Amino acid sequence: MGVVNVTPDSFSDGGRWFDTTTAVKRGLDLVAQGADLVDVGGESTRPGATRVDEAEELKRVIPVVRGLASEGVTVSVDTMRASVAERSLEAGAALVNDVSGGLADPAMIPVVAAAGAPFVVMHWRGFLEGGNVRGVYADVVTEVVDELHARVRDVIEGGISPDRVIVDPGLGFSKDAGHDLALLARLDRLLGLGHPVLVAASRKRFLGRVLADPGAPPPPARERDAATAAVSALAAQAGAWAVRVHEVRATADAVRVTRAIERARTAHPTPSAPGAHGAEGAR
Ligand code: PMM
């Protein structure tokens, strides 16, 4: 999943794709680089960002969704507003990606349910104001899995078909680097929810923390793409359904290599027990 942020202020790529023509071209470039779908967002979700109003979000997002969908691109819309989701689906979007999992706007679930669209439910503990007070966990993996489980149940009760629900750990949202790494280390627990898992690690703060030399500041967001590709390979190997990234090429290559190794593993299974295949197996 390639990202096109039609915003002036996203932490990772703010301002670069801020007019419709540039944003559509960027989406097409991401497809050429290997993206299977393109996620279009008009509101920055970085901590401390002020919300854009509805009219502005619609103005940013709808022409880009329409432009990409008309070129045959599978588009997801990254929004917390039901009106933006609804208009995007009408304009050709195939999927709704809501970082609040439907909590920010009570009209979101009915809109997505009525359209029969797939819905990304991200783990979210609310808007961040000031310090990260909501990011306190005794056991981050268990709490995120349990809270996602409850959220998925509510979403399904709201009318979205279970086979349309995708889950996402929400890396960096009310989470520090240690929390993000723990969730990536235990993607199997998220997969245990029984829904496809989307991982959006691209350029995030925890990668800066991992890459920083001791005592030095973290490298800027745009210098975290190699680390992002590494996470993509690991997430793909762990069974993720998709990875959401700003630079697609390296991640598409990483995922392809992962898949090729998986196929080779299937073709060369480990002998089940010494001696199981006679003298050959014992060797
Ligand atoms: N993160 C961002 C934006 N949208 N969507 C999902 N499903 N999961 C995420 O973790 C997520 C998201 C923030 O990153 P960006 O603004 O730099 O793209």
PDB file of C-alpha atoms and ligand atoms in Angstrom:
ATOM      1  CA  MET A   1       0.000   0.000   0.000  1.00  0.00           C
ATOM      2  CA  GLY A   2       1.609   3.242  -1.176  1.00  0.00           C
ATOM      3  CA  VAL A   3       0.835   6.478   0.653  1.00  0.00           C
ATOM      4  CA  VAL A   4      -0.187   9.775  -0.903  1.00  0.00           C
ATOM      5  CA  ASN A   5      -0.648  12.392   1.814  1.00  0.00           C
ATOM      6  CA  VAL A   6      -2.424  15.384   0.282  1.00  0.00           C
ATOM      7  CA  THR A   7      -1.434  17.522   3.243  1.00  0.00           C
ATOM      8  CA  PRO A   8       0.910  20.413   3.942  1.00  0.00           C
ATOM      9  CA  ASP A   9       2.019  18.990   7.302  1.00  0.00           C
ATOM     10  CA  SER A  10       2.427  15.173   7.508  1.00  0.00           C
ATOM     11  CA  PHE A  11       5.577  14.416   9.473  1.00  0.00           C
ATOM     12  CA  SER A  12       7.034  12.154   6.834  1.00  0.00           C
ATOM     13  CA  ASP A  13       6.200  13.736   3.488  1.00  0.00           C
ATOM     14  CA  GLY A  14       4.150  16.852   4.297  1.00  0.00           C
ATOM     15  CA  GLY A  15       3.645  19.306   1.457  1.00  0.00           C
ATOM     16  CA  ARG A  16       5.192  17.240  -1.300  1.00  0.00           C
ATOM     17  CA  TRP A  17       1.998  16.014  -2.969  1.00  0.00           C
ATOM     18  CA  PHE A  18      -0.277  18.882  -2.033  1.00  0.00           C
ATOM     19  CA  ASP A  19      -1.965  19.662  -5.352  1.00  0.00           C
ATOM     20  CA  THR A  20      -4.269  17.300  -7.221  1.00  0.00           C
ATOM     21  CA  THR A  21      -2.135  16.814 -10.321  1.00  0.00           C
ATOM     22  CA  THR A  22       1.047  16.124  -8.353  1.00  0.00           C
ATOM     23  CA  ALA A  23      -0.798  13.807  -5.974  1.00  0.00           C
ATOM     24  CA  VAL A  24      -2.381  11.746  -8.792  1.00  0.00           C
ATOM     25  CA  LYS A  25       0.970  11.506 -10.552  1.00  0.00           C
ATOM     26  CA  ARG A  26       2.584  10.390  -7.307  1.00  0.00           C
ATOM     27  CA  GLY A  27      -0.059   7.674  -6.858  1.00  0.00           C
ATOM     28  CA  LEU A  28       0.551   6.403 -10.390  1.00  0.00           C
ATOM     29  CA  ASP A  29       4.307   6.395  -9.740  1.00  0.00           C
ATOM     30  CA  LEU A  30       3.760   4.299  -6.621  1.00  0.00           C
ATOM     31  CA  VAL A  31       1.752   1.782  -8.660  1.00  0.00           C
ATOM     32  CA  ALA A  32       4.551   1.688 -11.246  1.00  0.00           C
ATOM     33  CA  GLN A  33       6.944   0.952  -8.371  1.00  0.00           C
ATOM     34  CA  GLY A  34       4.851  -2.047  -7.337  1.00  0.00           C
ATOM     35  CA  ALA A  35       2.040  -0.796  -5.079  1.00  0.00           C
ATOM     36  CA  ASP A  36      -1.153  -2.867  -5.250  1.00  0.00           C
ATOM     37  CA  LEU A  37      -3.193  -0.084  -3.713  1.00  0.00           C
ATOM     38  CA  VAL A  38      -2.769   3.600  -2.944  1.00  0.00           C
ATOM     39  CA  ASP A  39      -3.864   5.188   0.340  1.00  0.00           C
ATOM     40  CA  VAL A  40      -5.001   8.804  -0.088  1.00  0.00           C
ATOM     41  CA  GLY A  41      -5.274  11.030   2.982  1.00  0.00           C
ATOM     42  CA  GLY A  42      -6.078  14.710   3.418  1.00  0.00           C
ATOM     43  CA  GLU A  43      -5.556  15.114   7.148  1.00  0.00           C
ATOM     44  CA  SER A  44      -2.294  14.700   9.024  1.00  0.00           C
ATOM     45  CA  THR A  45      -2.595  12.403  12.020  1.00  0.00           C
ATOM     46  CA  ARG A  46       0.780  13.260  13.512  1.00  0.00           C
ATOM     47  CA  PRO A  47       0.636  14.007  17.252  1.00  0.00           C
ATOM     48  CA  GLY A  48      -0.263  17.644  17.856  1.00  0.00           C
ATOM     49  CA  ALA A  49      -1.600  18.259  14.327  1.00  0.00           C
ATOM     50  CA  THR A  50      -4.691  20.454  14.243  1.00  0.00           C
ATOM     51  CA  ARG A  51      -7.684  18.941  12.470  1.00  0.00           C
ATOM     52  CA  VAL A  52      -8.576  20.214   9.008  1.00  0.00           C
ATOM     53  CA  ASP A  53     -12.209  21.094   8.491  1.00  0.00           C
ATOM     54  CA  GLU A  54     -14.464  18.859   6.477  1.00  0.00           C
ATOM     55  CA  ALA A  55     -14.704  21.091   3.406  1.00  0.00           C
ATOM     56  CA  GLU A  56     -10.925  21.341   3.165  1.00  0.00           C
ATOM     57  CA  GLU A  57     -10.460  17.585   3.592  1.00  0.00           C
ATOM     58  CA  LEU A  58     -13.018  16.891   0.845  1.00  0.00           C
ATOM     59  CA  LYS A  59     -11.322  19.423  -1.436  1.00  0.00           C
ATOM     60  CA  ARG A  60      -7.958  17.750  -0.954  1.00  0.00           C
ATOM     61  CA  VAL A  61      -9.021  14.125  -1.173  1.00  0.00           C
ATOM     62  CA  ILE A  62     -11.911  13.659  -3.610  1.00  0.00           C
ATOM     63  CA  PRO A  63     -10.224  14.823  -6.839  1.00  0.00           C
ATOM     64  CA  VAL A  64      -7.201  12.649  -6.085  1.00  0.00           C
ATOM     65  CA  VAL A  65      -9.353   9.593  -5.338  1.00  0.00           C
ATOM     66  CA  ARG A  66     -11.347  10.190  -8.511  1.00  0.00           C
ATOM     67  CA  GLY A  67      -8.217  10.761 -10.604  1.00  0.00           C
ATOM     68  CA  LEU A  68      -6.506   7.587  -9.420  1.00  0.00           C
ATOM     69  CA  ALA A  69      -9.634   5.399  -9.521  1.00  0.00           C
ATOM     70  CA  SER A  70     -10.342   6.538 -13.081  1.00  0.00           C
ATOM     71  CA  GLU A  71      -6.861   5.266 -14.001  1.00  0.00           C
ATOM     72  CA  GLY A  72      -7.769   1.845 -12.615  1.00  0.00           C
ATOM     73  CA  VAL A  73      -5.854   2.211  -9.345  1.00  0.00           C
ATOM     74  CA  THR A  74      -7.250   0.465  -6.253  1.00  0.00           C
ATOM     75  CA  VAL A  75      -7.633   3.366  -3.850  1.00  0.00           C
ATOM     76  CA  SER A  76      -8.061   3.406  -0.115  1.00  0.00           C
ATOM     77  CA  VAL A  77      -9.075   6.608   1.642  1.00  0.00           C
ATOM     78  CA  ASP A  78      -7.367   7.499   4.911  1.00  0.00           C
ATOM     79  CA  THR A  79      -9.975   9.465   6.840  1.00  0.00           C
ATOM     80  CA  MET A  80     -11.752   9.684  10.181  1.00  0.00           C
ATOM     81  CA  ARG A  81     -14.781  11.430   8.640  1.00  0.00           C
ATOM     82  CA  ALA A  82     -17.824   9.517   7.392  1.00  0.00           C
ATOM     83  CA  SER A  83     -18.622  12.204   4.822  1.00  0.00           C
ATOM     84  CA  VAL A  84     -15.135  11.938   3.307  1.00  0.00           C
ATOM     85  CA  ALA A  85     -15.365   8.140   3.300  1.00  0.00           C
ATOM     86  CA  GLU A  86     -18.783   8.242   1.636  1.00  0.00           C
ATOM     87  CA  ARG A  87     -17.800  10.723  -1.052  1.00  0.00           C
ATOM     88  CA  SER A  88     -14.546   8.847  -1.678  1.00  0.00           C
ATOM     89  CA  LEU A  89     -16.399   5.558  -2.142  1.00  0.00           C
ATOM     90  CA  GLU A  90     -18.709   7.317  -4.612  1.00  0.00           C
ATOM     91  CA  ALA A  91     -15.622   8.664  -6.396  1.00  0.00           C
ATOM     92  CA  GLY A  92     -14.230   5.146  -6.811  1.00  0.00           C
ATOM     93  CA  ALA A  93     -12.342   4.301  -3.604  1.00  0.00           C
ATOM     94  CA  ALA A  94     -12.361   0.581  -2.799  1.00  0.00           C
ATOM     95  CA  LEU A  95     -11.475   0.625   0.887  1.00  0.00           C
ATOM     96  CA  VAL A  96     -11.722   2.892   3.944  1.00  0.00           C
ATOM     97  CA  ASN A  97      -8.736   3.290   6.264  1.00  0.00           C
ATOM     98  CA  ASP A  98      -9.780   4.974   9.505  1.00  0.00           C
ATOM     99  CA  VAL A  99      -7.021   5.475  12.097  1.00  0.00           C
ATOM    100  CA  SER A 100      -9.734   5.827  14.750  1.00  0.00           C
ATOM    101  CA  GLY A 101     -11.382   2.529  13.771  1.00  0.00           C
ATOM    102  CA  GLY A 102     -14.713   4.337  13.536  1.00  0.00           C
ATOM    103  CA  LEU A 103     -14.441   6.019  16.957  1.00  0.00           C
ATOM    104  CA  ALA A 104     -13.917   9.597  15.757  1.00  0.00           C
ATOM    105  CA  ASP A 105     -17.175   9.820  13.793  1.00  0.00           C
ATOM    106  CA  PRO A 106     -20.252   7.801  14.798  1.00  0.00           C
ATOM    107  CA  ALA A 107     -21.542   7.935  11.215  1.00  0.00           C
ATOM    108  CA  MET A 108     -18.478   6.085   9.869  1.00  0.00           C
ATOM    109  CA  ILE A 109     -19.532   2.476  10.517  1.00  0.00           C
ATOM    110  CA  PRO A 110     -23.033   2.853   8.975  1.00  0.00           C
ATOM    111  CA  VAL A 111     -21.539   4.502   5.875  1.00  0.00           C
ATOM    112  CA  VAL A 112     -18.956   1.763   5.347  1.00  0.00           C
ATOM    113  CA  ALA A 113     -21.488  -0.975   6.150  1.00  0.00           C
ATOM    114  CA  ALA A 114     -23.968   0.422   3.616  1.00  0.00           C
ATOM    115  CA  ALA A 115     -21.292   0.546   0.926  1.00  0.00           C
ATOM    116  CA  GLY A 116     -20.064  -2.976   1.713  1.00  0.00           C
ATOM    117  CA  ALA A 117     -16.480  -1.695   1.588  1.00  0.00           C
ATOM    118  CA  PRO A 118     -13.493  -3.203   3.398  1.00  0.00           C
ATOM    119  CA  PHE A 119     -12.600  -1.260   6.551  1.00  0.00           C
ATOM    120  CA  VAL A 120      -9.242  -0.876   8.291  1.00  0.00           C
ATOM    121  CA  VAL A 121      -9.661  -0.840  12.072  1.00  0.00           C
ATOM    122  CA  MET A 122      -6.548   0.667  13.603  1.00  0.00           C
ATOM    123  CA  HIS A 123      -5.753   0.505  17.301  1.00  0.00           C
ATOM    124  CA  TRP A 124      -6.445   4.029  18.590  1.00  0.00           C
ATOM    125  CA  ARG A 125      -6.812   5.500  22.044  1.00  0.00           C
ATOM    126  CA  GLY A 126      -7.996   8.924  20.974  1.00  0.00           C
ATOM    127  CA  PHE A 127      -6.619  12.235  19.804  1.00  0.00           C
ATOM    128  CA  LEU A 128      -3.357  13.219  21.414  1.00  0.00           C
ATOM    129  CA  GLU A 129      -3.329  16.524  23.211  1.00  0.00           C
ATOM    130  CA  GLY A 130      -0.123  17.495  24.936  1.00  0.00           C
ATOM    131  CA  GLY A 131       1.720  14.534  26.487  1.00  0.00           C
ATOM    132  CA  ASN A 132       1.090  10.985  25.454  1.00  0.00           C
ATOM    133  CA  VAL A 133      -1.081  10.204  28.487  1.00  0.00           C
ATOM    134  CA  ARG A 134      -2.953   7.437  26.744  1.00  0.00           C
ATOM    135  CA  GLY A 135       0.195   5.503  25.917  1.00  0.00           C
ATOM    136  CA  VAL A 136       0.540   3.684  29.241  1.00  0.00           C
ATOM    137  CA  TYR A 137       0.482  -0.116  29.056  1.00  0.00           C
ATOM    138  CA  ALA A 138       1.232  -2.952  31.472  1.00  0.00           C
ATOM    139  CA  ASP A 139       1.385  -5.414  28.560  1.00  0.00           C
ATOM    140  CA  VAL A 140       1.180  -3.576  25.263  1.00  0.00           C
ATOM    141  CA  VAL A 141       0.653  -6.637  23.059  1.00  0.00           C
ATOM    142  CA  THR A 142      -2.194  -8.084  25.125  1.00  0.00           C
ATOM    143  CA  GLU A 143      -3.880  -4.703  25.570  1.00  0.00           C
ATOM    144  CA  VAL A 144      -3.694  -3.785  21.894  1.00  0.00           C
ATOM    145  CA  VAL A 145      -4.989  -7.209  20.854  1.00  0.00           C
ATOM    146  CA  ASP A 146      -7.834  -7.065  23.405  1.00  0.00           C
ATOM    147  CA  GLU A 147      -8.817  -3.498  22.488  1.00  0.00           C
ATOM    148  CA  LEU A 148      -8.732  -4.330  18.770  1.00  0.00           C
ATOM    149  CA  HIS A 149     -10.812  -7.424  19.437  1.00  0.00           C
ATOM    150  CA  ALA A 150     -13.473  -5.318  21.192  1.00  0.00           C
ATOM    151  CA  ARG A 151     -13.372  -2.728  18.428  1.00  0.00           C
ATOM    152  CA  VAL A 152     -13.746  -5.359  15.708  1.00  0.00           C
ATOM    153  CA  ARG A 153     -16.742  -6.810  17.541  1.00  0.00           C
ATOM    154  CA  ASP A 154     -18.389  -3.362  17.641  1.00  0.00           C
ATOM    155  CA  VAL A 155     -17.644  -2.743  13.972  1.00  0.00           C
ATOM    156  CA  ILE A 156     -19.212  -6.079  13.015  1.00  0.00           C
ATOM    157  CA  GLU A 157     -22.207  -5.379  15.242  1.00  0.00           C
ATOM    158  CA  GLY A 158     -22.487  -2.086  13.369  1.00  0.00           C
ATOM    159  CA  GLY A 159     -23.066  -3.985  10.144  1.00  0.00           C
ATOM    160  CA  ILE A 160     -19.652  -4.361   8.513  1.00  0.00           C
ATOM    161  CA  SER A 161     -19.200  -7.918   7.288  1.00  0.00           C
ATOM    162  CA  PRO A 162     -16.475  -9.843   9.199  1.00  0.00           C
ATOM    163  CA  ASP A 163     -14.718 -10.704   5.954  1.00  0.00           C
ATOM    164  CA  ARG A 164     -14.378  -6.951   5.260  1.00  0.00           C
ATOM    165  CA  VAL A 165     -12.460  -6.103   8.428  1.00  0.00           C
ATOM    166  CA  ILE A 166      -8.706  -5.491   8.389  1.00  0.00           C
ATOM    167  CA  VAL A 167      -6.822  -4.797  11.629  1.00  0.00           C
ATOM    168  CA  ASP A 168      -3.784  -2.582  12.253  1.00  0.00           C
ATOM    169  CA  PRO A 169      -1.706  -2.201  15.454  1.00  0.00           C
ATOM    170  CA  GLY A 170      -1.474   1.589  14.991  1.00  0.00           C
ATOM    171  CA  LEU A 171       2.293   1.924  15.360  1.00  0.00           C
ATOM    172  CA  GLY A 172       3.242   5.248  16.941  1.00  0.00           C
ATOM    173  CA  PHE A 173      -0.315   6.084  18.024  1.00  0.00           C
ATOM    174  CA  SER A 174      -0.220   6.351  21.833  1.00  0.00           C
ATOM    175  CA  LYS A 175       2.843   4.121  21.627  1.00  0.00           C
ATOM    176  CA  ASP A 176       6.567   4.633  22.107  1.00  0.00           C
ATOM    177  CA  ALA A 177       9.401   2.849  20.300  1.00  0.00           C
ATOM    178  CA  GLY A 178       9.389  -0.072  22.742  1.00  0.00           C
ATOM    179  CA  HIS A 179       5.650  -0.565  22.274  1.00  0.00           C
ATOM    180  CA  ASP A 180       5.967  -0.494  18.478  1.00  0.00           C
ATOM    181  CA  LEU A 181       8.808  -3.027  18.507  1.00  0.00           C
ATOM    182  CA  ALA A 182       6.896  -5.341  20.838  1.00  0.00           C
ATOM    183  CA  LEU A 183       3.878  -5.274  18.527  1.00  0.00           C
ATOM    184  CA  LEU A 184       6.042  -6.030  15.494  1.00  0.00           C
ATOM    185  CA  ALA A 185       7.741  -8.842  17.394  1.00  0.00           C
ATOM    186  CA  ARG A 186       4.359 -10.395  18.174  1.00  0.00           C
ATOM    187  CA  LEU A 187       2.413  -9.887  14.946  1.00  0.00           C
ATOM    188  CA  ASP A 188       1.341 -13.507  15.404  1.00  0.00           C
ATOM    189  CA  ARG A 189      -0.887 -12.336  18.277  1.00  0.00           C
ATOM    190  CA  LEU A 190      -2.577  -9.795  15.997  1.00  0.00           C
ATOM    191  CA  LEU A 191      -2.968 -12.432  13.285  1.00  0.00           C
ATOM    192  CA  GLY A 192      -4.703 -14.505  15.928  1.00  0.00           C
ATOM    193  CA  LEU A 193      -7.653 -12.091  15.689  1.00  0.00           C
ATOM    194  CA  GLY A 194      -8.464 -13.858  12.432  1.00  0.00           C
ATOM    195  CA  HIS A 195      -8.436 -10.792  10.192  1.00  0.00           C
ATOM    196  CA  PRO A 196      -5.928  -9.554   7.629  1.00  0.00           C
ATOM    197  CA  VAL A 197      -3.268  -7.382   9.308  1.00  0.00           C
ATOM    198  CA  LEU A 198      -2.028  -4.069   7.910  1.00  0.00           C
ATOM    199  CA  VAL A 199       1.326  -2.786   9.186  1.00  0.00           C
ATOM    200  CA  ALA A 200       2.178   0.909   8.800  1.00  0.00           C
ATOM    201  CA  ALA A 201       5.722   1.343  10.072  1.00  0.00           C
ATOM    202  CA  SER A 202       6.958   3.577   7.268  1.00  0.00           C
ATOM    203  CA  ARG A 203       9.409   6.257   8.438  1.00  0.00           C
ATOM    204  CA  LYS A 204       7.929   6.255  11.907  1.00  0.00           C
ATOM    205  CA  ARG A 205       9.571   7.639  15.031  1.00  0.00           C
ATOM    206  CA  PHE A 206      10.543   4.225  16.417  1.00  0.00           C
ATOM    207  CA  LEU A 207      12.707   3.622  13.335  1.00  0.00           C
ATOM    208  CA  GLY A 208      14.483   6.916  14.032  1.00  0.00           C
ATOM    209  CA  ARG A 209      15.135   5.706  17.579  1.00  0.00           C
ATOM    210  CA  VAL A 210      16.490   2.373  16.381  1.00  0.00           C
ATOM    211  CA  LEU A 211      18.733   4.002  13.755  1.00  0.00           C
ATOM    212  CA  ALA A 212      20.114   6.868  15.874  1.00  0.00           C
ATOM    213  CA  ASP A 213      23.752   6.634  16.918  1.00  0.00           C
ATOM    214  CA  PRO A 214      24.226   6.794  20.700  1.00  0.00           C
ATOM    215  CA  GLY A 215      23.771  10.387  21.859  1.00  0.00           C
ATOM    216  CA  ALA A 216      22.937  11.595  18.335  1.00  0.00           C
ATOM    217  CA  PRO A 217      19.557  12.781  17.058  1.00  0.00           C
ATOM    218  CA  PRO A 218      17.504  10.318  14.976  1.00  0.00           C
ATOM    219  CA  PRO A 219      17.879  10.511  11.197  1.00  0.00           C
ATOM    220  CA  PRO A 220      15.099  12.513   9.514  1.00  0.00           C
ATOM    221  CA  ALA A 221      11.967  10.716   8.280  1.00  0.00           C
ATOM    222  CA  ARG A 222      13.117  10.546   4.656  1.00  0.00           C
ATOM    223  CA  GLU A 223      16.269   8.662   5.660  1.00  0.00           C
ATOM    224  CA  ARG A 224      14.284   5.782   7.169  1.00  0.00           C
ATOM    225  CA  ASP A 225      13.230   4.013   3.961  1.00  0.00           C
ATOM    226  CA  ALA A 226      15.806   1.206   4.100  1.00  0.00           C
ATOM    227  CA  ALA A 227      14.710   0.450   7.668  1.00  0.00           C
ATOM    228  CA  THR A 228      11.102   0.601   6.481  1.00  0.00           C
ATOM    229  CA  ALA A 229      11.840  -1.993   3.786  1.00  0.00           C
ATOM    230  CA  ALA A 230      13.412  -4.259   6.410  1.00  0.00           C
ATOM    231  CA  VAL A 231      10.267  -4.029   8.541  1.00  0.00           C
ATOM    232  CA  SER A 232       8.178  -4.731   5.431  1.00  0.00           C
ATOM    233  CA  ALA A 233      10.077  -7.956   4.749  1.00  0.00           C
ATOM    234  CA  LEU A 234       9.712  -9.073   8.354  1.00  0.00           C
ATOM    235  CA  ALA A 235       6.021  -8.162   8.442  1.00  0.00           C
ATOM    236  CA  ALA A 236       5.399 -10.024   5.180  1.00  0.00           C
ATOM    237  CA  GLN A 237       7.224 -13.058   6.543  1.00  0.00           C
ATOM    238  CA  ALA A 238       5.148 -12.922   9.708  1.00  0.00           C
ATOM    239  CA  GLY A 239       1.977 -13.032   7.603  1.00  0.00           C
ATOM    240  CA  ALA A 240       0.883  -9.400   7.228  1.00  0.00           C
ATOM    241  CA  TRP A 241      -1.734  -8.766   4.544  1.00  0.00           C
ATOM    242  CA  ALA A 242      -0.246  -5.408   3.538  1.00  0.00           C
ATOM    243  CA  VAL A 243       2.369  -2.852   4.503  1.00  0.00           C
ATOM    244  CA  ARG A 244       1.647   0.873   4.178  1.00  0.00           C
ATOM    245  CA  VAL A 245       4.716   2.775   2.947  1.00  0.00           C
ATOM    246  CA  HIS A 246       5.753   6.145   1.528  1.00  0.00           C
ATOM    247  CA  GLU A 247       8.460   4.795  -0.821  1.00  0.00           C
ATOM    248  CA  VAL A 248       7.248   1.665  -2.552  1.00  0.00           C
ATOM    249  CA  ARG A 249      10.177   0.362  -4.591  1.00  0.00           C
ATOM    250  CA  ALA A 250      12.379  -0.973  -1.790  1.00  0.00           C
ATOM    251  CA  THR A 251       9.413  -2.434   0.079  1.00  0.00           C
ATOM    252  CA  ALA A 252       7.968  -4.096  -3.036  1.00  0.00           C
ATOM    253  CA  ASP A 253      11.381  -5.706  -3.649  1.00  0.00           C
ATOM    254  CA  ALA A 254      11.647  -6.753  -0.003  1.00  0.00           C
ATOM    255  CA  VAL A 255       8.197  -8.348  -0.092  1.00  0.00           C
ATOM    256  CA  ARG A 256       8.953 -10.130  -3.388  1.00  0.00           C
ATOM    257  CA  VAL A 257      12.151 -11.631  -2.016  1.00  0.00           C
ATOM    258  CA  THR A 258      10.307 -12.713   1.123  1.00  0.00           C
ATOM    259  CA  ARG A 259       7.652 -14.446  -0.950  1.00  0.00           C
ATOM    260  CA  ALA A 260      10.286 -16.164  -3.117  1.00  0.00           C
ATOM    261  CA  ILE A 261      12.037 -17.503  -0.015  1.00  0.00           C
ATOM    262  CA  GLU A 262       8.691 -18.726   1.314  1.00  0.00           C
ATOM    263  CA  ARG A 263       8.062 -20.612  -1.934  1.00  0.00           C
ATOM    264  CA  ALA A 264      11.525 -22.139  -1.721  1.00  0.00           C
ATOM    265  CA  ARG A 265      10.828 -23.166   1.877  1.00  0.00           C
ATOM    266  CA  THR A 266       7.652 -24.914   0.760  1.00  0.00           C
ATOM    267  CA  ALA A 267       9.579 -26.700  -1.975  1.00  0.00           C
ATOM    268  CA  HIS A 268      12.274 -27.814   0.493  1.00  0.00           C
ATOM    269  CA  PRO A 269      10.507 -28.883   3.682  1.00  0.00           C
ATOM    270  CA  THR A 270      12.527 -29.882   6.699  1.00  0.00           C
ATOM    271  CA  PRO A 271      12.565 -33.681   7.002  1.00  0.00           C
ATOM    272  CA  SER A 272      10.126 -34.361   9.840  1.00  0.00           C
ATOM    273  CA  ALA A 273      12.420 -36.617  11.895  1.00  0.00           C
ATOM    274  CA  PRO A 274      15.811 -38.237  11.471  1.00  0.00           C
ATOM    275  CA  GLY A 275      15.305 -41.622   9.910  1.00  0.00           C
ATOM    276  CA  ALA A 276      11.785 -40.788   8.763  1.00  0.00           C
ATOM    277  CA  HIS A 277      12.855 -41.206   5.151  1.00  0.00           C
ATOM    278  CA  GLY A 278      15.126 -44.153   5.677  1.00  0.00           C
ATOM    279  CA  ALA A 279      18.851 -43.703   5.087  1.00  0.00           C
ATOM    280  CA  GLU A 280      18.215 -40.514   3.061  1.00  0.00           C
ATOM    281  CA  GLY A 281      16.431 -38.781   5.928  1.00  0.00           C
ATOM    282  CA  ALA A 282      19.076 -39.798   8.468  1.00  0.00           C
ATOM    283  CA  ARG A 283      21.873 -38.125   6.556  1.00  0.00           C
TER     284      ARG A 283
HETATM  285  N1  PMM B   1      -0.327   6.012  10.220  1.00  0.00           N
HETATM  286  C1  PMM B   1      -0.415   7.226   9.662  1.00  0.00           C
HETATM  287  C2  PMM B   1      -1.481   7.541   8.797  1.00  0.00           C
HETATM  288  N2  PMM B   1      -2.398   6.612   8.473  1.00  0.00           N
HETATM  289  N3  PMM B   1      -3.221   4.421   8.670  1.00  0.00           N
HETATM  290  C3  PMM B   1      -3.139   3.205   9.213  1.00  0.00           C
HETATM  291  N4  PMM B   1      -4.037   2.254   8.880  1.00  0.00           N
HETATM  292  N5  PMM B   1      -2.146   2.864  10.081  1.00  0.00           N
HETATM  293  C4  PMM B   1      -1.205   3.766  10.476  1.00  0.00           C
HETATM  294  O1  PMM B   1      -0.341   3.416  11.303  1.00  0.00           O
HETATM  295  C5  PMM B   1      -1.255   5.067   9.912  1.00  0.00           C
HETATM  296  C6  PMM B   1      -2.300   5.369   9.004  1.00  0.00           C
HETATM  297  C7  PMM B   1       0.610   8.263  10.005  1.00  0.00           C
HETATM  298  O2  PMM B   1       1.665   8.264   9.083  1.00  0.00           O
HETATM  299  P1  PMM B   1       1.813   9.295   7.834  1.00  0.00           P
HETATM  300  O3  PMM B   1       0.911  10.485   8.107  1.00  0.00           O
HETATM  301  O4  PMM B   1       3.220   9.668   7.804  1.00  0.00           O
HETATM  302  O5  PMM B   1       1.444   8.641   6.584  1.00  0.00           O
END
